[in-house]
Structures are given as structure tokens and as C-alpha cells.
Amino acid sequence: MKKIVILTGAGMSAESGISTFRDSGGLWEQHRVEDVATIEGYIRNPKLVLDFYNQRRRQLLTVKPCRGHELVAELEKNFDVTVVTQNVDDLHERAGSTKVIHLHGELMKATSSNNPNDPRQIVTLDADHVDIHIGDKAADGSQLRPFIVWFGEAVPEIERAAEETSKADVFVVIGTSLNVYPAAGLIQFAPPEAPIYLIDPKDVPWNSVHRFRHIKKGATEGMEELITLLNP
Ligand code: OAD
């Protein structure tokens, strides 16, 4: 079976109704990154940060995977598929994808402020326990925090993602502006002979630099086109 690695970003979930970050009207126009998505911001004002992610989590419970997520999952019938996502939502899993690497953490999980990457500290939240409050404790006694990788923190999953990418027969990028490293750097790990498809309705400046085959469409229509290209 051919191996496909798919790197996804916020545009993948846009058709489910989740805002992207850098498009006009995106999340970073409404909130300052430094306040809500950095480790310094969390130390300065933990309540503001907990509330921001509580809101995101509540919204996630109201949305569903889009057809694009489903098509990504359906690729598993014919290919060995690994999804590497920058998204913190669980829409790939809910659509049925079985191998998903979350580079930037998971909204539906919480962890310790002292040891965020210690697997023994990570707990799953659900509809009955959506919010994290000041005073909620992790197993090690420290303040419970979202299991999110903030700017200024290590990205432990990048190594596994790079290893998978280096074995890809086909590499696909869907709905990311490729502004954030190390995620954007994964492309460099794709073997030179592997075609790289990019699904994004906008022009991406990297087009000229990389050997992208640009499918200039949204996630769902773009996935439909990709499937015809992969199975002529
Ligand atoms: P961005 O908001 O930077 O980029 C979203 C991309 O999706 C853009 O290139 C859009 O053109 C594209 N897009 C919009 N609608 C689409 C659709 N319907 N189908 C396909 N593509 C569409 O989001 P990311 O690149 O994911 O990290 O941002 C990367 C990281 O920056 C995030 O994980 C987050 C953020 O700060 C952290 O918070 C740590």
C-alpha cells in the first residue's frame, strides 16, 4: 500500500465552521496571540487563557467533521494514511481517521502546568467536563491547563511526524498558511521523488519555491480532485 502523509491546518476545519487564524476575520484579529497562545501569556494571566480555550472547546462540541475530513478518512481504504495536524480539534478522529499526530496538542485534553508532556498527567475532557477552572488540579497537584502547545514551547510530536513524512510516497498539505515552524518545515522531510499536493483556495507564496502541485480549492472540493488524481 502506498503511504500518504497529510499535513493539515486551520483551513481543513474551516468548512466545519471553525475560524482560521490568519484569514481576515480570523482568530488572531480578535485575540492577541501573545496573550492567549504563548507560555508567557499563560503565566501572566492564566484565567484569560483558560477562558479562551474553554470557549474554543465549547464551540468544538457544537460542530461536526466536514466532507473533507471524511474524504481524508476514506483514503484509508486504498492507502496507508498518516494525518499530521496543526489543529487542536478532534474532527479528523471523529471523521474516522485512525492515525492522527497532533503537533499543537488537543483541545479535548488537559494536563499539568508543571509537566505538560508527561503522559501520566494528561486527561480527556468531555461534554460533562468541558471547562478548566482556576483551582482544578492535575494528578501532580499543579494547576490543570489545556493540552495545547503554545508558542515558546517544545513540539514533541515533530520527530514522529518527520519520521512518517520521510517515508511518504505522496505528501499532501491542506489549509495551512505554512507560517508556523517547525510544522511548516515538515515539507523538507518529504522524499525528493514524492509528489507534494497543496489544497488551499488562496495562492500560497511558497508555490514558486517548492514543487507543489496546487489544487486551488477548499478542503472538500480539493480532496475530491486529489482522489481522482490519485486513482486515475
Ligand atoms: P492559518 O489561519 O495561518 O492558515 C489557514 C489556511 O487555510 C490559509 O492558507 C487559508 O487560505 C486556508 N483556507 C481557508 N479556508 C479554507 C478551506 N475552506 N479549505 C482549505 N483551506 C482553506 O492557519 P494554520 O496554518 O493552521 O498554532 O496556522 C498554524 C498555527 O498557527 C495554528 O496551529 C495555531 C496558529 O497560531 C498555535 O496556536 C500554536
Tab-separated table of C-alpha atoms and ligand atoms in Angstrom:
chain	number	residue	atom	x	y	z
A	1	MET	CA	0.000	0.000	0.000
A	2	LYS	CA	1.285	3.447	-0.879
A	3	LYS	CA	1.923	5.741	2.053
A	4	ILE	CA	0.279	9.164	2.130
A	5	VAL	CA	1.138	11.756	4.752
A	6	ILE	CA	-1.296	14.668	5.015
A	7	LEU	CA	-0.339	17.865	6.853
A	8	THR	CA	-3.440	19.837	7.791
A	9	GLY	CA	-4.054	23.303	9.226
A	10	ALA	CA	-6.971	25.506	10.190
A	11	GLY	CA	-8.330	25.613	6.608
A	12	MET	CA	-9.111	21.887	6.931
A	13	SER	CA	-11.711	22.666	9.605
A	14	ALA	CA	-12.968	25.951	8.101
A	15	GLU	CA	-15.856	24.189	6.344
A	16	SER	CA	-16.914	22.748	9.715
A	17	GLY	CA	-17.345	26.326	10.939
A	18	ILE	CA	-14.115	26.757	12.917
A	19	SER	CA	-12.297	30.046	12.224
A	20	THR	CA	-8.831	30.030	10.747
A	21	PHE	CA	-6.149	32.180	12.403
A	22	ARG	CA	-4.687	34.482	9.761
A	23	ASP	CA	-7.502	34.968	7.212
A	24	SER	CA	-9.485	38.209	7.510
A	25	GLY	CA	-11.896	37.760	10.426
A	26	GLY	CA	-9.580	35.018	11.749
A	27	LEU	CA	-8.936	34.338	15.435
A	28	TRP	CA	-5.741	36.386	15.566
A	29	GLU	CA	-7.674	39.515	14.600
A	30	GLN	CA	-9.883	39.069	17.654
A	31	HIS	CA	-7.319	37.932	20.203
A	32	ARG	CA	-3.669	38.797	20.733
A	33	VAL	CA	-1.502	35.734	20.130
A	34	GLU	CA	0.866	36.910	22.873
A	35	ASP	CA	-2.000	36.901	25.397
A	36	VAL	CA	-3.698	33.592	24.638
A	37	ALA	CA	-1.249	31.338	22.813
A	38	THR	CA	2.113	31.799	24.478
A	39	ILE	CA	3.533	30.294	27.644
A	40	GLU	CA	4.333	33.837	28.845
A	41	GLY	CA	0.671	34.838	28.362
A	42	TYR	CA	-0.440	31.839	30.430
A	43	ILE	CA	1.937	32.681	33.259
A	44	ARG	CA	0.794	36.335	33.190
A	45	ASN	CA	-2.951	35.700	33.103
A	46	PRO	CA	-3.919	32.040	33.389
A	47	LYS	CA	-7.648	32.775	33.700
A	48	LEU	CA	-7.753	34.650	30.388
A	49	VAL	CA	-6.037	31.730	28.666
A	50	LEU	CA	-8.210	29.052	30.319
A	51	ASP	CA	-11.332	31.011	29.300
A	52	PHE	CA	-10.121	31.353	25.697
A	53	TYR	CA	-9.649	27.573	25.370
A	54	ASN	CA	-12.876	26.856	27.307
A	55	GLN	CA	-14.680	28.875	24.604
A	56	ARG	CA	-12.868	27.032	21.822
A	57	ARG	CA	-13.754	23.681	23.428
A	58	ARG	CA	-17.414	24.621	23.826
A	59	GLN	CA	-17.533	25.613	20.172
A	60	LEU	CA	-15.880	22.346	19.121
A	61	LEU	CA	-18.692	20.392	20.788
A	62	THR	CA	-21.201	22.160	18.500
A	63	VAL	CA	-19.525	21.377	15.156
A	64	LYS	CA	-19.065	18.263	13.025
A	65	PRO	CA	-16.410	16.978	10.628
A	66	CYS	CA	-16.882	18.324	7.084
A	67	ARG	CA	-16.966	16.188	3.940
A	68	GLY	CA	-13.252	16.985	3.504
A	69	HIS	CA	-12.404	15.301	6.823
A	70	GLU	CA	-14.475	12.301	5.736
A	71	LEU	CA	-12.664	12.057	2.408
A	72	VAL	CA	-9.308	12.131	4.224
A	73	ALA	CA	-10.537	9.239	6.405
A	74	GLU	CA	-11.864	7.318	3.385
A	75	LEU	CA	-8.399	7.389	1.781
A	76	GLU	CA	-7.505	4.674	4.322
A	77	LYS	CA	-9.401	2.159	2.151
A	78	ASN	CA	-6.685	2.380	-0.505
A	79	PHE	CA	-3.663	3.927	1.192
A	80	ASP	CA	-1.627	3.802	4.362
A	81	VAL	CA	-2.539	7.281	5.641
A	82	THR	CA	-0.980	9.332	8.413
A	83	VAL	CA	-2.547	12.686	9.210
A	84	VAL	CA	-0.230	15.235	10.806
A	85	THR	CA	-2.366	18.113	12.007
A	86	GLN	CA	-1.684	21.513	13.483
A	87	ASN	CA	-5.334	21.609	14.505
A	88	VAL	CA	-6.278	21.058	18.116
A	89	ASP	CA	-9.804	19.913	17.241
A	90	ASP	CA	-10.731	16.212	17.065
A	91	LEU	CA	-12.530	16.373	13.710
A	92	HIS	CA	-10.122	14.027	11.887
A	93	GLU	CA	-10.685	11.367	14.552
A	94	ARG	CA	-14.442	11.896	14.553
A	95	ALA	CA	-14.446	11.521	10.747
A	96	GLY	CA	-12.723	8.142	11.134
A	97	SER	CA	-9.003	8.774	10.563
A	98	THR	CA	-7.094	6.224	12.627
A	99	LYS	CA	-3.543	7.623	12.584
A	100	VAL	CA	-3.503	11.279	13.615
A	101	ILE	CA	-0.461	13.097	15.006
A	102	HIS	CA	-1.377	16.367	16.745
A	103	LEU	CA	1.578	18.741	16.565
A	104	HIS	CA	-0.061	21.531	18.596
A	105	GLY	CA	-1.926	19.457	21.174
A	106	GLU	CA	-5.569	18.561	21.633
A	107	LEU	CA	-8.393	20.781	22.817
A	108	MET	CA	-10.301	17.907	24.424
A	109	LYS	CA	-7.350	17.066	26.691
A	110	ALA	CA	-5.946	18.757	29.775
A	111	THR	CA	-2.624	18.353	31.518
A	112	SER	CA	-0.348	19.559	34.296
A	113	SER	CA	1.162	23.051	34.267
A	114	ASN	CA	4.397	21.617	35.656
A	115	ASN	CA	4.790	18.580	33.380
A	116	PRO	CA	2.595	19.144	30.340
A	117	ASN	CA	4.076	16.333	28.237
A	118	ASP	CA	4.098	13.654	30.939
A	119	PRO	CA	1.528	11.109	29.668
A	120	ARG	CA	0.504	10.316	33.267
A	121	GLN	CA	-0.785	13.892	33.659
A	122	ILE	CA	-2.926	14.004	30.525
A	123	VAL	CA	-6.689	13.605	30.995
A	124	THR	CA	-9.535	13.675	28.480
A	125	LEU	CA	-12.329	16.221	28.837
A	126	ASP	CA	-15.860	15.627	27.601
A	127	ALA	CA	-19.309	17.173	27.387
A	128	ASP	CA	-19.770	16.675	31.154
A	129	HIS	CA	-16.448	18.323	31.989
A	130	VAL	CA	-15.849	20.948	29.318
A	131	ASP	CA	-14.222	23.795	31.199
A	132	ILE	CA	-10.926	24.051	33.031
A	133	HIS	CA	-11.129	26.397	36.025
A	134	ILE	CA	-8.524	28.071	38.173
A	135	GLY	CA	-8.019	25.650	41.088
A	136	ASP	CA	-8.580	22.457	39.037
A	137	LYS	CA	-5.623	20.206	39.725
A	138	ALA	CA	-3.637	17.738	37.637
A	139	ALA	CA	-2.505	14.407	39.146
A	140	ASP	CA	0.799	16.017	40.246
A	141	GLY	CA	-1.069	18.714	42.170
A	142	SER	CA	-0.290	21.598	39.807
A	143	GLN	CA	-2.892	23.754	38.073
A	144	LEU	CA	-4.663	21.860	35.271
A	145	ARG	CA	-4.056	23.525	31.875
A	146	PRO	CA	-5.111	22.880	28.279
A	147	PHE	CA	-3.045	20.226	26.466
A	148	ILE	CA	-2.024	22.785	23.840
A	149	VAL	CA	1.441	23.535	22.521
A	150	TRP	CA	1.879	27.290	22.918
A	151	PHE	CA	4.377	29.492	21.144
A	152	GLY	CA	7.589	29.276	23.124
A	153	GLU	CA	7.084	25.591	23.959
A	154	ALA	CA	8.655	22.449	22.539
A	155	VAL	CA	6.785	20.464	19.858
A	156	PRO	CA	7.486	16.888	20.990
A	157	GLU	CA	5.479	15.228	18.191
A	158	ILE	CA	7.533	16.832	15.419
A	159	GLU	CA	10.041	13.961	15.400
A	160	ARG	CA	7.403	11.288	14.859
A	161	ALA	CA	5.819	13.486	12.173
A	162	ALA	CA	9.164	13.965	10.397
A	163	GLU	CA	9.861	10.221	10.533
A	164	GLU	CA	6.463	9.464	8.925
A	165	THR	CA	6.950	12.206	6.320
A	166	SER	CA	10.348	10.845	5.342
A	167	LYS	CA	8.649	7.551	4.347
A	168	ALA	CA	5.810	9.141	2.332
A	169	ASP	CA	5.110	8.171	-1.292
A	170	VAL	CA	2.796	11.181	-1.551
A	171	PHE	CA	2.729	14.271	0.682
A	172	VAL	CA	-0.397	16.436	0.888
A	173	VAL	CA	-0.794	19.839	2.549
A	174	ILE	CA	-4.339	21.076	3.270
A	175	GLY	CA	-5.389	24.500	4.584
A	176	THR	CA	-2.312	25.880	6.268
A	177	SER	CA	-0.550	29.174	5.616
A	178	LEU	CA	2.762	27.468	6.500
A	179	ASN	CA	3.695	30.353	8.761
A	180	VAL	CA	4.427	28.348	11.878
A	181	TYR	CA	7.535	26.244	12.478
A	182	PRO	CA	8.512	23.519	12.997
A	183	ALA	CA	5.274	22.296	11.312
A	184	ALA	CA	5.955	24.188	8.059
A	185	GLY	CA	9.416	22.608	7.877
A	186	LEU	CA	7.984	19.091	7.571
A	187	ILE	CA	7.815	19.540	3.802
A	188	GLN	CA	11.616	19.350	3.706
A	189	PHE	CA	11.401	15.776	5.017
A	190	ALA	CA	9.304	14.500	2.099
A	191	PRO	CA	11.437	12.276	-0.145
A	192	PRO	CA	12.534	14.120	-3.317
A	193	GLU	CA	10.567	11.731	-5.547
A	194	ALA	CA	7.287	12.123	-3.608
A	195	PRO	CA	4.782	14.461	-5.260
A	196	ILE	CA	3.563	17.258	-2.976
A	197	TYR	CA	-0.054	18.366	-3.378
A	198	LEU	CA	-1.272	21.584	-1.806
A	199	ILE	CA	-5.008	22.127	-1.302
A	200	ASP	CA	-5.782	25.774	-0.480
A	201	PRO	CA	-8.206	28.237	-2.133
A	202	LYS	CA	-5.603	31.010	-1.886
A	203	ASP	CA	-2.264	31.438	-3.545
A	204	VAL	CA	0.475	30.462	-1.171
A	205	PRO	CA	3.739	32.339	-1.632
A	206	TRP	CA	5.718	29.115	-1.394
A	207	ASN	CA	4.284	27.900	-4.689
A	208	SER	CA	7.215	29.102	-6.674
A	209	VAL	CA	9.804	27.774	-4.254
A	210	HIS	CA	8.503	24.258	-3.774
A	211	ARG	CA	7.458	21.542	-6.144
A	212	PHE	CA	3.837	21.955	-5.090
A	213	ARG	CA	1.014	20.801	-7.283
A	214	HIS	CA	-1.509	23.413	-6.219
A	215	ILE	CA	-5.166	22.371	-6.146
A	216	LYS	CA	-6.645	25.833	-5.688
A	217	LYS	CA	-9.840	24.792	-3.952
A	218	GLY	CA	-11.322	24.431	-0.486
A	219	ALA	CA	-10.706	21.283	1.552
A	220	THR	CA	-13.724	19.264	0.374
A	221	GLU	CA	-13.568	20.068	-3.341
A	222	GLY	CA	-9.800	19.832	-3.216
A	223	MET	CA	-9.940	16.350	-1.664
A	224	GLU	CA	-12.396	15.253	-4.374
A	225	GLU	CA	-9.918	16.394	-7.023
A	226	LEU	CA	-6.974	14.787	-5.234
A	227	ILE	CA	-8.796	11.436	-5.119
A	228	THR	CA	-9.324	11.494	-8.905
A	229	LEU	CA	-5.665	12.392	-9.413
A	230	LEU	CA	-4.501	9.525	-7.170
A	231	ASN	CA	-6.834	6.948	-8.762
A	232	PRO	CA	-6.895	7.787	-12.452
B	1	OAD	P1	-3.791	29.904	9.141
B	1	OAD	O1	-5.013	30.657	9.579
B	1	OAD	O2	-2.483	30.597	9.248
B	1	OAD	O3	-3.966	29.441	7.628
B	1	OAD	C1	-5.177	28.875	7.167
B	1	OAD	C2	-5.035	28.489	5.712
B	1	OAD	O4	-6.238	27.829	5.320
B	1	OAD	C3	-4.854	29.685	4.752
B	1	OAD	O5	-3.817	29.413	3.841
B	1	OAD	C4	-6.222	29.766	4.044
B	1	OAD	O6	-6.111	30.243	2.695
B	1	OAD	C5	-6.655	28.309	4.066
B	1	OAD	N1	-8.106	28.104	3.950
B	1	OAD	C6	-9.134	28.935	4.256
B	1	OAD	N2	-10.316	28.340	4.002
B	1	OAD	C7	-10.054	27.099	3.525
B	1	OAD	C8	-10.851	25.997	3.083
B	1	OAD	N3	-12.182	26.039	3.091
B	1	OAD	N4	-10.222	24.869	2.653
B	1	OAD	C9	-8.865	24.793	2.641
B	1	OAD	N5	-8.062	25.809	3.038
B	1	OAD	C10	-8.641	26.941	3.489
B	1	OAD	O7	-3.810	28.529	9.968
B	1	OAD	P2	-2.629	27.471	10.210
B	1	OAD	O8	-1.663	27.482	9.086
B	1	OAD	O9	-3.280	26.181	10.571
B	1	OAD	O10	-0.972	27.420	16.408
B	1	OAD	O11	-1.949	28.080	11.491
B	1	OAD	C11	-0.875	27.370	12.077
B	1	OAD	C12	-0.831	27.574	13.561
B	1	OAD	O12	-0.855	28.975	13.868
B	1	OAD	C13	-2.030	27.040	14.318
B	1	OAD	O13	-1.930	25.664	14.591
B	1	OAD	C14	-2.035	27.865	15.568
B	1	OAD	C15	-1.777	29.212	14.954
B	1	OAD	O14	-1.219	30.172	15.753
B	1	OAD	C16	-0.986	27.676	17.733
B	1	OAD	O15	-1.908	28.256	18.279
B	1	OAD	C17	0.221	27.191	18.473
